[in-house]
């Protein structure tokens, strides 16, 4: 069974889960793992030690951090980030929703799912009988971008689907890009000057990269 583990409904989180935060934590983590091997996850907004600090609250870069939670900004500074990582600095990410969901989710295997790696994260879990897609949403508000991301990933799987997934699969048959462009997540980012991140986050399967969250070490490591 593929279900959507939804805090809005008393649904079950299976032992294998894909955390989906299209705008933008999953997209940012996947982008980072295209050129480094691991990303530490925190829910703090404090700089604690040496490191490349990446993060935002409500879309705005956290004061004192090196970068915001912007995959296009990360790519534009790829060489600098990679140099500091290779020199031994940790790369640390803190976001409004995605990193909080990762920290609080109880599952044995947790993967990072986005539109940019949809097919590849689906390939990682396809042998499992039960998998939960976990849309991060926006604090306590439904986020259609994450729901659509779940549908796009589910579309690469051939399991039995719960009714949330069936709705998401119907949704992606239409103009899902416009739905994302008009989402509250995207409008917030557009108002903050990050419209390019929205377009980037919708490039389906543009990254053959999948991260797995290791709870005990609070980090995401590349597994593909
Ligand atoms: O950084 C983002 O795009 C969002 C900000 S907001 O919660 O949508 O305002 O955070 P994320 O944790 O990536 O959903
Ligand atoms: Mg989000």
Short mmCIF file of N, CA and C and ligand atoms in Angstrom, two decimals, residues 21 23-25 56 58-59 69 95-98 138 188-189, ligand 1:
data_model
loop_
_atom_site.label_atom_id
_atom_site.label_comp_id
_atom_site.label_asym_id
_atom_site.label_seq_id
_atom_site.Cartn_x
_atom_site.Cartn_y
_atom_site.Cartn_z
N UNK A 21 9.15 17.84 0.50
CA UNK A 21 9.05 19.29 0.71
C UNK A 21 9.57 19.95 -0.56
N UNK A 23 8.91 22.83 -2.06
CA UNK A 23 9.38 24.22 -1.90
C UNK A 23 9.77 24.40 -0.44
N UNK A 24 11.01 24.31 -0.06
CA UNK A 24 12.07 23.94 -0.95
C UNK A 24 13.02 22.91 -0.32
N UNK A 25 12.83 22.49 0.95
CA UNK A 25 13.86 21.71 1.66
C UNK A 25 14.29 20.46 0.90
N UNK A 56 16.36 29.07 6.44
CA UNK A 56 15.39 30.17 6.37
C UNK A 56 14.32 29.96 7.41
N UNK A 58 10.20 31.04 7.20
CA UNK A 58 9.15 31.65 6.35
C UNK A 58 9.70 32.19 5.04
N UNK A 59 10.79 31.56 4.59
CA UNK A 59 11.37 31.88 3.29
C UNK A 59 12.54 32.84 3.34
N UNK A 69 17.54 28.98 2.07
CA UNK A 69 17.15 27.62 1.63
C UNK A 69 16.79 27.65 0.15
N UNK A 95 15.26 24.59 8.15
CA UNK A 95 14.18 25.24 7.40
C UNK A 95 12.90 25.27 8.23
N UNK A 96 11.92 25.98 7.73
CA UNK A 96 10.68 26.18 8.49
C UNK A 96 9.91 24.88 8.68
N UNK A 97 9.84 24.06 7.62
CA UNK A 97 9.01 22.85 7.70
C UNK A 97 9.82 21.56 7.53
N UNK A 98 10.57 21.48 6.44
CA UNK A 98 11.19 20.20 6.06
C UNK A 98 12.09 19.61 7.12
N UNK A 138 2.91 23.46 5.30
CA UNK A 138 3.48 24.72 5.81
C UNK A 138 2.96 24.93 7.23
N UNK A 188 4.71 33.17 -1.71
CA UNK A 188 5.59 33.69 -0.65
C UNK A 188 7.02 33.84 -1.20
N UNK A 189 7.47 32.81 -1.92
CA UNK A 189 8.84 32.85 -2.46
C UNK A 189 8.97 33.93 -3.53
O1 LIG B 1 12.11 27.70 2.47
C1 LIG B 1 10.95 27.50 2.01
O2 LIG B 1 10.68 27.62 0.81
C2 LIG B 1 9.84 27.16 2.99
C3 LIG B 1 9.39 28.47 3.64
S1 LIG B 1 7.68 28.52 4.01
O3 LIG B 1 7.46 27.71 5.20
O4 LIG B 1 6.95 27.97 2.87
O5 LIG B 1 7.35 29.93 4.25
O6 LIG B 1 10.30 26.28 4.02
P1 LIG B 1 10.39 24.66 3.79
O7 LIG B 1 10.82 24.11 5.11
O8 LIG B 1 11.40 24.44 2.70
O9 LIG B 1 9.01 24.23 3.38
#
